[in-house]
Short mmCIF file of C-alpha atoms in Angstrom, two decimals:
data_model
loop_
_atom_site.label_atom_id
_atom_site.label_comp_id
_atom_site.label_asym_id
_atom_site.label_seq_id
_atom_site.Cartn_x
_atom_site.Cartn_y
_atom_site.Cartn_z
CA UNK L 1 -8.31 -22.96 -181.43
CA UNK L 2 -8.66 -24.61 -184.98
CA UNK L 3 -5.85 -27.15 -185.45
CA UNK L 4 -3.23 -26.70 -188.64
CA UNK L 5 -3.68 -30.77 -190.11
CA UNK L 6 -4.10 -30.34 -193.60
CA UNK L 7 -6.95 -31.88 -194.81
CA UNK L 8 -5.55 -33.79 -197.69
CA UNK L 9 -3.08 -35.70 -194.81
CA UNK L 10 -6.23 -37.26 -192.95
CA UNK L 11 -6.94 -38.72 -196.44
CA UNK L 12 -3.40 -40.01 -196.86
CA UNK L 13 -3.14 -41.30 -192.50
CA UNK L 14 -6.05 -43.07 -192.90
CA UNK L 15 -5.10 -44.81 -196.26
CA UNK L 16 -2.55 -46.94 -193.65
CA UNK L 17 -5.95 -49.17 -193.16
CA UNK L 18 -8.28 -48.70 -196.22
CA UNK L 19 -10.83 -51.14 -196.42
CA UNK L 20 -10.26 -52.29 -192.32
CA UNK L 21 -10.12 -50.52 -189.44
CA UNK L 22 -8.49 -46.71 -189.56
CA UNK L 23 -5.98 -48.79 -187.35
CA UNK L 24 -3.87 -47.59 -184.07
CA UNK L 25 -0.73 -46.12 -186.52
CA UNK L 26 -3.29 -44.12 -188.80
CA UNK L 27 -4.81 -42.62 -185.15
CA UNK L 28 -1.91 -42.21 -183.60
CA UNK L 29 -0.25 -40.34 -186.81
CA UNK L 30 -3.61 -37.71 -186.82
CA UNK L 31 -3.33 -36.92 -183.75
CA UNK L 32 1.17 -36.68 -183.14
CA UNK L 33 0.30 -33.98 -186.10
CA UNK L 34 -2.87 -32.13 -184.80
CA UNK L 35 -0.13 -29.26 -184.31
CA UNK L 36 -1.50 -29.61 -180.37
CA UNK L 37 1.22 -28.15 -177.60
CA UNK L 38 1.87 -28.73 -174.02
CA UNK L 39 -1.08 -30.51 -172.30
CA UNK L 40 -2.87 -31.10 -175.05
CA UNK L 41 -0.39 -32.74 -177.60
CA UNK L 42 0.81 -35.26 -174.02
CA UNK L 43 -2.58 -36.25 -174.09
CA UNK L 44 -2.66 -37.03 -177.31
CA UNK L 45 0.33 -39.12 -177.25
CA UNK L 46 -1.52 -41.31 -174.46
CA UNK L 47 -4.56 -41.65 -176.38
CA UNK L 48 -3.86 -42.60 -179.68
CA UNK L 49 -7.25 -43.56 -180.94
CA UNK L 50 -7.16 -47.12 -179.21
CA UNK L 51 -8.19 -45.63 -176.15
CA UNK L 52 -8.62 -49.12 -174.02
CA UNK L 53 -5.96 -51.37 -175.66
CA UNK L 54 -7.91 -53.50 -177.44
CA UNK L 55 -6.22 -53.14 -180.65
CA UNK L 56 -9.51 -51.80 -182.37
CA UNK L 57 -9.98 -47.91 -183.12
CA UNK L 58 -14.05 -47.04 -182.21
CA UNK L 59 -15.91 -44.30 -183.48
CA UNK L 60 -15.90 -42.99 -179.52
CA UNK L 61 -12.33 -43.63 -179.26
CA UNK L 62 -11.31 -41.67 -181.80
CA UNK L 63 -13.92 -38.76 -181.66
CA UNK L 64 -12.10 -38.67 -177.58
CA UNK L 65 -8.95 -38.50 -179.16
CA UNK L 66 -9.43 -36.03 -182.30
CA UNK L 67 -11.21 -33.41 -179.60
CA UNK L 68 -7.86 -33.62 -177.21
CA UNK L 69 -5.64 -32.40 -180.30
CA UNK L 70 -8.09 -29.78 -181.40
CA UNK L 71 -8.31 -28.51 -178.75
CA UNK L 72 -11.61 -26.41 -177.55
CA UNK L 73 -13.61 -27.34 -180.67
CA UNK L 74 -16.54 -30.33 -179.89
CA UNK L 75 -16.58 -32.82 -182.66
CA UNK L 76 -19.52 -34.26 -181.22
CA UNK L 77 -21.41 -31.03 -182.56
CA UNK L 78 -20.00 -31.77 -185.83
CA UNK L 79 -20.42 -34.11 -188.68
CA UNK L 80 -20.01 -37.30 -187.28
CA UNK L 81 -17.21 -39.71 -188.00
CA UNK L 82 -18.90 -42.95 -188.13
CA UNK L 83 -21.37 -41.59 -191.29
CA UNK L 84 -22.79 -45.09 -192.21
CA UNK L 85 -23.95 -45.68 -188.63
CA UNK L 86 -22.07 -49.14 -188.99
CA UNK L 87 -20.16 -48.81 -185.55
CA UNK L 88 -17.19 -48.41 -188.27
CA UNK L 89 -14.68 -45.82 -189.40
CA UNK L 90 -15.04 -45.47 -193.27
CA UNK L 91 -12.21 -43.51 -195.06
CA UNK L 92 -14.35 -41.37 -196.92
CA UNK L 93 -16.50 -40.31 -193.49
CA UNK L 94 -13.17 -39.69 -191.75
CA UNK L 95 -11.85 -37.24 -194.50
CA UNK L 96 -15.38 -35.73 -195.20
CA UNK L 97 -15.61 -35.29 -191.37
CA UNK L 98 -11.99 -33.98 -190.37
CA UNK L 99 -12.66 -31.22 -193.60
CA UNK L 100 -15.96 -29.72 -191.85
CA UNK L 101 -14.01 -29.63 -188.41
CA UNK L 102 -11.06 -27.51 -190.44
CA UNK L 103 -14.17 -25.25 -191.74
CA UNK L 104 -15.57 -24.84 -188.50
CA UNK L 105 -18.31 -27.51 -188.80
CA UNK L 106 -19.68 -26.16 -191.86
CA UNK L 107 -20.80 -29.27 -193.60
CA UNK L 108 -22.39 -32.25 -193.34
CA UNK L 109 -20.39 -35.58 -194.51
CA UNK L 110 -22.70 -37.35 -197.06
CA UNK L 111 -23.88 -40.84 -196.44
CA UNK L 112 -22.33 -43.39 -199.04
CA UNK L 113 -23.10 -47.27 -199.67
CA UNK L 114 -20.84 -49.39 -197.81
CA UNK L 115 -17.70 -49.74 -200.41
CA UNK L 116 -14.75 -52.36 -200.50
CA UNK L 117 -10.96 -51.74 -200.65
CA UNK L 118 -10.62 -51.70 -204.13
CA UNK L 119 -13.21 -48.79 -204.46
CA UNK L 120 -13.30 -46.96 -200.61
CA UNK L 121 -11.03 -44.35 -202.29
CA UNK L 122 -12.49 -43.41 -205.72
CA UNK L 123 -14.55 -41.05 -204.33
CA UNK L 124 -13.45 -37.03 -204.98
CA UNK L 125 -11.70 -35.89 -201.83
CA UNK L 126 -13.48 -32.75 -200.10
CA UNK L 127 -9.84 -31.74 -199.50
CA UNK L 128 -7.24 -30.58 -201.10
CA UNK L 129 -4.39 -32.02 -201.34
CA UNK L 130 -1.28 -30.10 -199.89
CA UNK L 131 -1.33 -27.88 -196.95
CA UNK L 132 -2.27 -24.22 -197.71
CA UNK L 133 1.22 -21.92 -197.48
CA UNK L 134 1.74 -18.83 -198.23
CA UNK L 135 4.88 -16.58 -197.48
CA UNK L 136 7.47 -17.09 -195.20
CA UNK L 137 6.32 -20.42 -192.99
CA UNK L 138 6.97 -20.84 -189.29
CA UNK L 139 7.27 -24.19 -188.16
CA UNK L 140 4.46 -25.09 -185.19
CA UNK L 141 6.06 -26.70 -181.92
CA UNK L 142 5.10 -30.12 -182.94
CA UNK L 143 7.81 -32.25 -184.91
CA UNK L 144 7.12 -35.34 -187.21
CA UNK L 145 5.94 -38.38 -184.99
CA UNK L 146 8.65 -40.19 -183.62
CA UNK L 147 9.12 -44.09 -183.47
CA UNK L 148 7.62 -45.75 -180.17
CA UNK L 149 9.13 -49.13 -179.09
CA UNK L 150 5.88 -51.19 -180.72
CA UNK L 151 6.58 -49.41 -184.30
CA UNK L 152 3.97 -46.73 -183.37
CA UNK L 153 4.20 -42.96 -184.42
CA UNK L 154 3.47 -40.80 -181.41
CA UNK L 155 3.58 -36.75 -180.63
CA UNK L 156 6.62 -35.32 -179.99
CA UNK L 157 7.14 -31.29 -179.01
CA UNK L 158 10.33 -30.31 -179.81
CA UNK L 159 12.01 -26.25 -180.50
CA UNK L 160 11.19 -24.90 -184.22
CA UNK L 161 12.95 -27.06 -186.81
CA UNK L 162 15.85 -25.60 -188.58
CA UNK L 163 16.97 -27.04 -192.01
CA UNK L 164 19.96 -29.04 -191.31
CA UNK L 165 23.22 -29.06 -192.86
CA UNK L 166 24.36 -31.87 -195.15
CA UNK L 167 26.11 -34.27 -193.60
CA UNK L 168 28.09 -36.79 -196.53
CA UNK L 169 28.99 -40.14 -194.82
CA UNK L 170 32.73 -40.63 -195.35
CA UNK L 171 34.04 -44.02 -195.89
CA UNK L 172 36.47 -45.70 -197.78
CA UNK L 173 34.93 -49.03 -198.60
CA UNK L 174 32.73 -49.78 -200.94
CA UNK L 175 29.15 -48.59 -200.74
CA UNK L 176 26.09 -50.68 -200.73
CA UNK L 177 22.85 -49.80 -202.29
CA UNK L 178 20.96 -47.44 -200.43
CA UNK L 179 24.20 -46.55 -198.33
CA UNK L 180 23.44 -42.67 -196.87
CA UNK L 181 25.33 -39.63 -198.18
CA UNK L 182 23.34 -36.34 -197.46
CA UNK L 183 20.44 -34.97 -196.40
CA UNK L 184 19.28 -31.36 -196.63
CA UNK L 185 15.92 -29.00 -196.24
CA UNK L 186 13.88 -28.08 -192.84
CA UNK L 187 10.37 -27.43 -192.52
CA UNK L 188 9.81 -23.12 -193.13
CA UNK L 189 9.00 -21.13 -196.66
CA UNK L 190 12.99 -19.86 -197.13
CA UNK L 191 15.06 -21.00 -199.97
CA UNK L 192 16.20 -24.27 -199.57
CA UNK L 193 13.69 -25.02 -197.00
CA UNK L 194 10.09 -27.46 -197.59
CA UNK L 195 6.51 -27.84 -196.55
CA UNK L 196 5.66 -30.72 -197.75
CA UNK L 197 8.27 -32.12 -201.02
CA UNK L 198 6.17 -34.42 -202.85
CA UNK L 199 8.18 -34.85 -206.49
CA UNK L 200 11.87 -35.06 -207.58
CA UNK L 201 12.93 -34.97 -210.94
CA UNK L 202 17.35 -34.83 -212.33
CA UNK L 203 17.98 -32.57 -214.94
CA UNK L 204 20.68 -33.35 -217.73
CA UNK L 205 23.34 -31.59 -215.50
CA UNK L 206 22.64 -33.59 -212.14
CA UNK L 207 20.78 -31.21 -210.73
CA UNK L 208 17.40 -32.00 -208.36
CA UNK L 209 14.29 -30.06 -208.90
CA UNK L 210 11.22 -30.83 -206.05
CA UNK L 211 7.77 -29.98 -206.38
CA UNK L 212 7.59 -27.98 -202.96
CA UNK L 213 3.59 -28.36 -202.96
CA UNK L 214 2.78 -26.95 -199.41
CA UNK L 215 4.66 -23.58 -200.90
CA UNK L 216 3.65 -23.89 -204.37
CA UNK L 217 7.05 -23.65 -206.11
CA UNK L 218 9.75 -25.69 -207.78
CA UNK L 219 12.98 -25.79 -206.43
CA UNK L 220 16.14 -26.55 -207.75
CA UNK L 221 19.25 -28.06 -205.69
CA UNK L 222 22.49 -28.92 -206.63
CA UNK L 223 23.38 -32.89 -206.70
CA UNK L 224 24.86 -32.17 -202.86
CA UNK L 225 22.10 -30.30 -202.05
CA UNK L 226 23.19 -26.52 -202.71
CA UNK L 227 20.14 -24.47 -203.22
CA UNK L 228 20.21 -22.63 -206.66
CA UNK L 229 16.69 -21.09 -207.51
CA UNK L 230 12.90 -21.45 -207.43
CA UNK L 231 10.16 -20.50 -209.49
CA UNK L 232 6.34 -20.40 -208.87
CA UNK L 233 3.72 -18.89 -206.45
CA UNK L 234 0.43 -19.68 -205.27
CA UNK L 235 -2.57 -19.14 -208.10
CA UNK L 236 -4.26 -20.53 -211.52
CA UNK L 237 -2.24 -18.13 -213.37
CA UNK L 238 0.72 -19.17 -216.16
CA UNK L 239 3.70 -20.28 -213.59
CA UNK L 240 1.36 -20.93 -210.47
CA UNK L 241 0.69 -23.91 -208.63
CA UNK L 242 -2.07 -25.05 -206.48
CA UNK L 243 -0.28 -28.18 -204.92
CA UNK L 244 2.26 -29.14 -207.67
CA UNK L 245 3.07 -32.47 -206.73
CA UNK L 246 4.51 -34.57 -209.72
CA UNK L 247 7.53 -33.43 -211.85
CA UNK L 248 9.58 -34.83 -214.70
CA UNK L 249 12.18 -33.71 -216.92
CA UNK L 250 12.64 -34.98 -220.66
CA UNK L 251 15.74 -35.26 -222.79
CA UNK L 252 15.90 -31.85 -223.77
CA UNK L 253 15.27 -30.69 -219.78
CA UNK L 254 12.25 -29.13 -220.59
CA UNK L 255 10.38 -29.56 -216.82
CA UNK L 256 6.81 -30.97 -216.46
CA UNK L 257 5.12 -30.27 -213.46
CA UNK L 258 1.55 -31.94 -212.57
CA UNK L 259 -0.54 -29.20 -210.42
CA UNK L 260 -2.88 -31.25 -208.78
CA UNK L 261 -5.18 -28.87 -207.50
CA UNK L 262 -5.19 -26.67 -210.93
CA UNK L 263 -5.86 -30.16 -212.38
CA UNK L 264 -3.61 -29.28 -215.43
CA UNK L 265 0.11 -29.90 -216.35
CA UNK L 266 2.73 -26.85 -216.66
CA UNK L 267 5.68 -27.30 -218.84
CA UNK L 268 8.75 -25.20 -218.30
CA UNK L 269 11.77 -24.34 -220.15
CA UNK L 270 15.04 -25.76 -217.76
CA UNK L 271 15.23 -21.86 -215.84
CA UNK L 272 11.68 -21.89 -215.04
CA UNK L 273 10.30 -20.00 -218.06
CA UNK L 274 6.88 -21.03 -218.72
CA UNK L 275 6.09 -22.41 -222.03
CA UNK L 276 2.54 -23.91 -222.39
CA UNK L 277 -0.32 -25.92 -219.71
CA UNK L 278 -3.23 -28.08 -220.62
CA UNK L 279 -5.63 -30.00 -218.78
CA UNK L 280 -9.27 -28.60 -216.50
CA UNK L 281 -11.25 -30.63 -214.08
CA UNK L 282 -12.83 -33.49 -215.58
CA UNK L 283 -13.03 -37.37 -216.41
CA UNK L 284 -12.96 -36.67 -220.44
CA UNK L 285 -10.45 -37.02 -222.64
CA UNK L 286 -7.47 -34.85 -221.48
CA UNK L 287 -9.26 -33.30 -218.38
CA UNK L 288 -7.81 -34.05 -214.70
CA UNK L 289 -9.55 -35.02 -211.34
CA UNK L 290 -5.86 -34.67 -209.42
CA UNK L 291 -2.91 -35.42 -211.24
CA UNK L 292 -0.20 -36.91 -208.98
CA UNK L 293 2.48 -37.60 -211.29
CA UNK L 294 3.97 -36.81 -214.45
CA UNK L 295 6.90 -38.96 -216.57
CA UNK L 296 8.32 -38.19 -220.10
CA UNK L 297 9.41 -41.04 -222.26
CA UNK L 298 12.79 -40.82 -224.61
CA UNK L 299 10.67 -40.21 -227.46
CA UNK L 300 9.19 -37.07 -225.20
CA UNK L 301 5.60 -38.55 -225.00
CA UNK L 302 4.18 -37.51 -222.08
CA UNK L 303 2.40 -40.05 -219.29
CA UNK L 304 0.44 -39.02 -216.49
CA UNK L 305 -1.17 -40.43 -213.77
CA UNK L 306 -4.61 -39.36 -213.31
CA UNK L 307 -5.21 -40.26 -209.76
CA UNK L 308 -8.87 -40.29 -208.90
CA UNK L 309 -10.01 -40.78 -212.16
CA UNK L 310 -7.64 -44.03 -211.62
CA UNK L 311 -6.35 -44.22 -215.10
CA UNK L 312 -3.20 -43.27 -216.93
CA UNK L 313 -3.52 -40.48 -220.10
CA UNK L 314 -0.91 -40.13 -222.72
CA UNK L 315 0.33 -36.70 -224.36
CA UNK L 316 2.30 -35.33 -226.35
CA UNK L 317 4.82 -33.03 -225.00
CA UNK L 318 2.99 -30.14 -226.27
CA UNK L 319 -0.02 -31.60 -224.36
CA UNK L 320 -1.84 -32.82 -226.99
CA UNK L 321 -4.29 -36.23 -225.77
CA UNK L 322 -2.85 -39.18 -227.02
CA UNK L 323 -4.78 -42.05 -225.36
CA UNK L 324 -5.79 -43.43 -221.99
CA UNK L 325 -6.04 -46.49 -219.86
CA UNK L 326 -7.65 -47.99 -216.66
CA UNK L 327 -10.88 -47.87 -214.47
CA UNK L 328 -10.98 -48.05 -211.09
CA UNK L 329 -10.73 -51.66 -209.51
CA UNK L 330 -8.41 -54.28 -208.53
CA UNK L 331 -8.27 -56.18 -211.30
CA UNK L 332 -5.03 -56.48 -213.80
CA UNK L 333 -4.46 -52.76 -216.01
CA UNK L 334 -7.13 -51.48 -213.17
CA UNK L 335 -6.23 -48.87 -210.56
CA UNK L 336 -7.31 -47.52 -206.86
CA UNK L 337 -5.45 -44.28 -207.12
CA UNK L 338 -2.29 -44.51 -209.47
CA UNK L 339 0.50 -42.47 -207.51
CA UNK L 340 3.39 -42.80 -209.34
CA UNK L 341 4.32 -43.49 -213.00
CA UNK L 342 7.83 -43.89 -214.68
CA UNK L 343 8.75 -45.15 -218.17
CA UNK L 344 12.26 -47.37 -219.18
CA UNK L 345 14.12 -46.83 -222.11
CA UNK L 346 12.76 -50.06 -223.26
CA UNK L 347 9.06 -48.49 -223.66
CA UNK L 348 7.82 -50.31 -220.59
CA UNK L 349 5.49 -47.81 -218.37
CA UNK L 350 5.59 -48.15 -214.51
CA UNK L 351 2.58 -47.97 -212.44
CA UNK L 352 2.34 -47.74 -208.50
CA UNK L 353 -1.35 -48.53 -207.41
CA UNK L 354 -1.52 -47.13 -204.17
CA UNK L 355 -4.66 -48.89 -202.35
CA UNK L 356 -3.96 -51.98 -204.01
CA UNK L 357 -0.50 -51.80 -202.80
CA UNK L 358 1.27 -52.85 -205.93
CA UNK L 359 3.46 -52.02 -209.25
CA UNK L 360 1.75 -52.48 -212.67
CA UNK L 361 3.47 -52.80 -215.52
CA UNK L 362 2.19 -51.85 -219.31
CA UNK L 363 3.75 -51.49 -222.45
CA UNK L 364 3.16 -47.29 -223.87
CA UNK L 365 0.36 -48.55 -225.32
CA UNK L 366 -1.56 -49.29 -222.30
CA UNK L 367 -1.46 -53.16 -222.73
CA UNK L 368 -1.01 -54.69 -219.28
CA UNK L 369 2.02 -56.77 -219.22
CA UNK L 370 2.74 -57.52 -215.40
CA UNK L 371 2.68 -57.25 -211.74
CA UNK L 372 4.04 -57.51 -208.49
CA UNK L 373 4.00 -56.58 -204.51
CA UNK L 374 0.78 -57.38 -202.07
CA UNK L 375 -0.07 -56.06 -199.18
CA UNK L 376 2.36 -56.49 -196.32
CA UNK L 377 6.28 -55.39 -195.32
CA UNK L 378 7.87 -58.77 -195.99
CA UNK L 379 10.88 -58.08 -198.76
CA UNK L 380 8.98 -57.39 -202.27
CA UNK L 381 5.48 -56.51 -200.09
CA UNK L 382 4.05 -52.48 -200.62
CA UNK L 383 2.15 -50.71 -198.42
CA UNK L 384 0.91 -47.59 -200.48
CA UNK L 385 3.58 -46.98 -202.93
CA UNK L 386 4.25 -43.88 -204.09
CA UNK L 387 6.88 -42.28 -205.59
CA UNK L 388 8.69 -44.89 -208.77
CA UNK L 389 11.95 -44.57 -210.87
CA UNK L 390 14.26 -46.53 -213.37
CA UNK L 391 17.64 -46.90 -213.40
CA UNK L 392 19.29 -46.92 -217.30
CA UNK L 393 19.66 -50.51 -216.61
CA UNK L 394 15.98 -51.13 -215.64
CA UNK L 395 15.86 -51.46 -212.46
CA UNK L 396 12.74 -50.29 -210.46
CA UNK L 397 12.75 -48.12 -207.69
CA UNK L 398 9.53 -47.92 -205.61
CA UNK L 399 8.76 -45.43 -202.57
CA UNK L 400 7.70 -47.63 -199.90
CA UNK L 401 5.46 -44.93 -198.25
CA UNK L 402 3.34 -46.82 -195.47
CA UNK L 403 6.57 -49.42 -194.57
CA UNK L 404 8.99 -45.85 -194.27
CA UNK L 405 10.93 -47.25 -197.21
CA UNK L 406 12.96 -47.76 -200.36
CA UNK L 407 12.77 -51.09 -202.73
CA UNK L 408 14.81 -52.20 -205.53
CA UNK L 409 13.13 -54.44 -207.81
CA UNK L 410 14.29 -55.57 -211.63
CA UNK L 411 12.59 -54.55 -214.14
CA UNK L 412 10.30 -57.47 -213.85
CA UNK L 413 9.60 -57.08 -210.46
CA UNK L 414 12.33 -59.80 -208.64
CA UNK L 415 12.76 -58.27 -205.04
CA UNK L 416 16.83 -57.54 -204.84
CA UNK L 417 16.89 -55.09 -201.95
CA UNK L 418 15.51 -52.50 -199.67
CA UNK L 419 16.84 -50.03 -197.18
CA UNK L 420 14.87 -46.92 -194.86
CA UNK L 421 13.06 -47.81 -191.49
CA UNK L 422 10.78 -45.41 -189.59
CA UNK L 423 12.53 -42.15 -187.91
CA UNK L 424 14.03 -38.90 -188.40
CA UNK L 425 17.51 -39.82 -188.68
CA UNK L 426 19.87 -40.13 -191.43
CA UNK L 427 18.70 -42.72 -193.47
CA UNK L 428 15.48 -43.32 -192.03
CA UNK L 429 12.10 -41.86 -192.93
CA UNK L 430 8.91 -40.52 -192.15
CA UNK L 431 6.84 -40.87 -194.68
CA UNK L 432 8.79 -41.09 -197.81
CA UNK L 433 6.96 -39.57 -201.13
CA UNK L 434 8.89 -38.87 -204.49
CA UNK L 435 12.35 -40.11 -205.68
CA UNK L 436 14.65 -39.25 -208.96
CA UNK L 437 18.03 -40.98 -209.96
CA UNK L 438 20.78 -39.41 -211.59
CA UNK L 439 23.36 -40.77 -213.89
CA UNK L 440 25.83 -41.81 -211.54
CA UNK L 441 23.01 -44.07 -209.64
CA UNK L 442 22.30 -41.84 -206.74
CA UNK L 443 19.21 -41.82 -205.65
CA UNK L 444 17.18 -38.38 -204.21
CA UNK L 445 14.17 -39.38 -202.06
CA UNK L 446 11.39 -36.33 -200.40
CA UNK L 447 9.40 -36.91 -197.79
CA UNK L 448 7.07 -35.51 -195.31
CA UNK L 449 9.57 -35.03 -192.76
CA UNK L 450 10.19 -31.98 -195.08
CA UNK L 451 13.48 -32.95 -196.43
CA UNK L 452 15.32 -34.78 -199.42
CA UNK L 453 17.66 -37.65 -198.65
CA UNK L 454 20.59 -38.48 -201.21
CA UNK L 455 21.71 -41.90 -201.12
CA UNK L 456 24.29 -44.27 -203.65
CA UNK L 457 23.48 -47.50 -205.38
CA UNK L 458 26.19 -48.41 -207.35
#
């Protein structure tokens, strides 16, 4: 039996350590969603990669573990994990290794130089990056990891999800930022339903459009979460998507959509009717090697973050190439996999560097101007940011993936408040992704619990 991870998600699970250890929460999240049921999957909840309680994750260890949620299939035939022969768990061996398992042992992972933190993840994934959906989707047995005591994501089995219904929090007194309202979507391929919501972009009217990715389409919502329409299929064609993932949506709600896999960006008119793409695999000058995000300023200049290239280019909105920052590195205007990218009414651009766990800030030029976050989940820490946004005041909104989420920063990055802890209830998340604000301050947030959360910040 072949297991149903998708390959791009042992990429992003093992990003919870990059440059350490794979860690006992990157194991123990592989394995809770090896799709493994009955036996199997209760084994893998008591093995979660630190196999002797000794708070380090071995190459053994985890090769145990990773056979007990496949199932039948010997890893120990296959590509091995530990690819240096350092005793150690590189990033790059771990995706190149769980990608030949998912092909049947086809390949052989490729030995690399011993790499830092800053530079583990510039290497081109052998993945891609959403699951592979087609049709109607049937949810496997095997829900989103739930919270253990110690913090620690392990398997659950529960009955086949069903998207829920929204449920608005009533109350009379005033509401804080990040106070709940409504929550809708469920795992499947129906309308209104997700596999994987990565992007979230507000139209002029207050609707929410998300990049579905796993099922290749956009989907529109009401603001309370009605479902209205969708557009797109699986393909290369004109209106196709190969793991849309980034979306924006510019003054005159024309919709931008970055389709990572295609490596190009669609533009739409507001119903969905396509209008024009550009982009092709490549590091030149308007080529792509993944876009993750898209943003469109005031002036309708076009920004997009080119992820594994690790630089930003700039467009017009016809797709014209504009100009381009960044190289790959730690350093200040440098990137190790830009995520997510937003731009102020004040011309500032917002960066969020994933591996280096922190929010750049540059002018639309491309001049660096400043910084903030760190490593860590102390108030005003990141760990792998994702999804950004800005308020019409300025304030900074920054998806708090690895910490299970949501900060509020000021435009110059002064911590003022956070809210979202690990789980699958209301207000909590499980790996949060994208997030959009409308005019009224609310604030739409996906994640990979398959669902969008509404919340209010007044």
């Amino acid at each position: 039996m072949m297991s149903c991870i998708p390959r791009w998600f042992a990429e992003h699970l093992a990003s919870y350590r990059v440059g350490r250890n794979i860690g006992r929460r990157g194991v123990a999240l592989l394995l809770a969603l090896a799709c493994g049921t009955g036996a199997r999957a209760a084994l893998a909840a008591s093995c979660i990669g630190d196999c002797n309680d000794d708070s380090s994750v071995t190459v053994d260890e985890l090769v145990t573990g990773v056979n007990i949620a496949l199932g039948s299939l010997a890893l120990d035939q296959c590509p091995r994990f530990d690819c240096r022969a350092s005793g150690r768990i590189a990033i790059d061996c771990l995706i190149q290794a769980v990608g030949a398992v998912l092909d049947g042992c086809s390949a052989e992972p490729t030995t690399s130089p011993t790499s830092t933190r800053a530079t583990t993840s510039e290497a081109t994934p052998t993945s891609t990056f959403p699951p592979a959906v087609t049709g109607t989707v049937t949810p496997t047995s095997t829900s989103p990891a739930a919270p253990s005591a110690s913090g620690t994501r392990t398997a659950t089995t529960t009955p086949t999800a069903q998207p829920p219904s929204p449920t608005p929090t009533q109350t009379t007194a005033p509401l804080a930022c990040g106070s709940f309202i409504t929550i809708w979507g469920g795992l499947g391929g129906g309308a209104g339903q997700f596999s994987f919501p990565i992007g979230a972009a507000v139209t002029g009217d207050g609707h929410v459009l998300v990049a579905d990715s796993g099922n290749n389409r956009i989907e529109e919502f009401t603001n309370a979460g009605t479902f209205v329409t969708s557009f797109g299929s699986k393909g290369s064609g004109a209106a196709q998507f190969d793991g849309p993932v980034g979306i924006a949506v510019d003054v005159d709600d024309h919709v931008f959509v970055a389709d990572f896999n295609n490596s190009r960006i669609q533009k739409f008119t507001r119903t969905g009717a396509f209008l024009t793409a550009w982009g092709q695999p490549g590091s030149g000058d308007g080529e792509f090697n993944g876009p993750t995000a898209v943003a469109v300023d005031g002036g309708g200049t076009v920004y997009v973050a080119d992820r594994f290239n690790n630089r930003i280019q700039k467009f017009t909105d016809s797709g014209r190439f504009l100009d381009k920052w960044g190289t790959v590195g730690s350093a200040d205007g440098q990137f190790a996999n830009p995520f997510g990218i937003a731009a102020d009414n004040l011309g500032r651009i917002f960066v969020t560097d994933f591996f280096n766990d922190r929010v750049q800030m540059f002018t639309n030029a491309g001049t660096f101007l400043s910084k903030w976050g760190g490593s860590g989940n102390a108030d005003g820490q990141l760990s792998g940011p994702w999804g950004v946004a800005v308020d019409q005041v300025g304030n900074v909104f920054v998806v708090d993936d690895g910490n299970d989420r949501i900060q509020q920063f000021t435009g110059n990055g002064r911590f003022l408040t956070a809210w979202g802890s690990l789980g699958d209830q209301n207000g909590q998340f499980n790996a949060p992704t994208g997030i959009a604000l409308d005019a009224n301050r609310n604030v739409f947030v996906t994640d990979e619990g398959h669902h969008v959360q509404k919340f209010a910040c007044p």
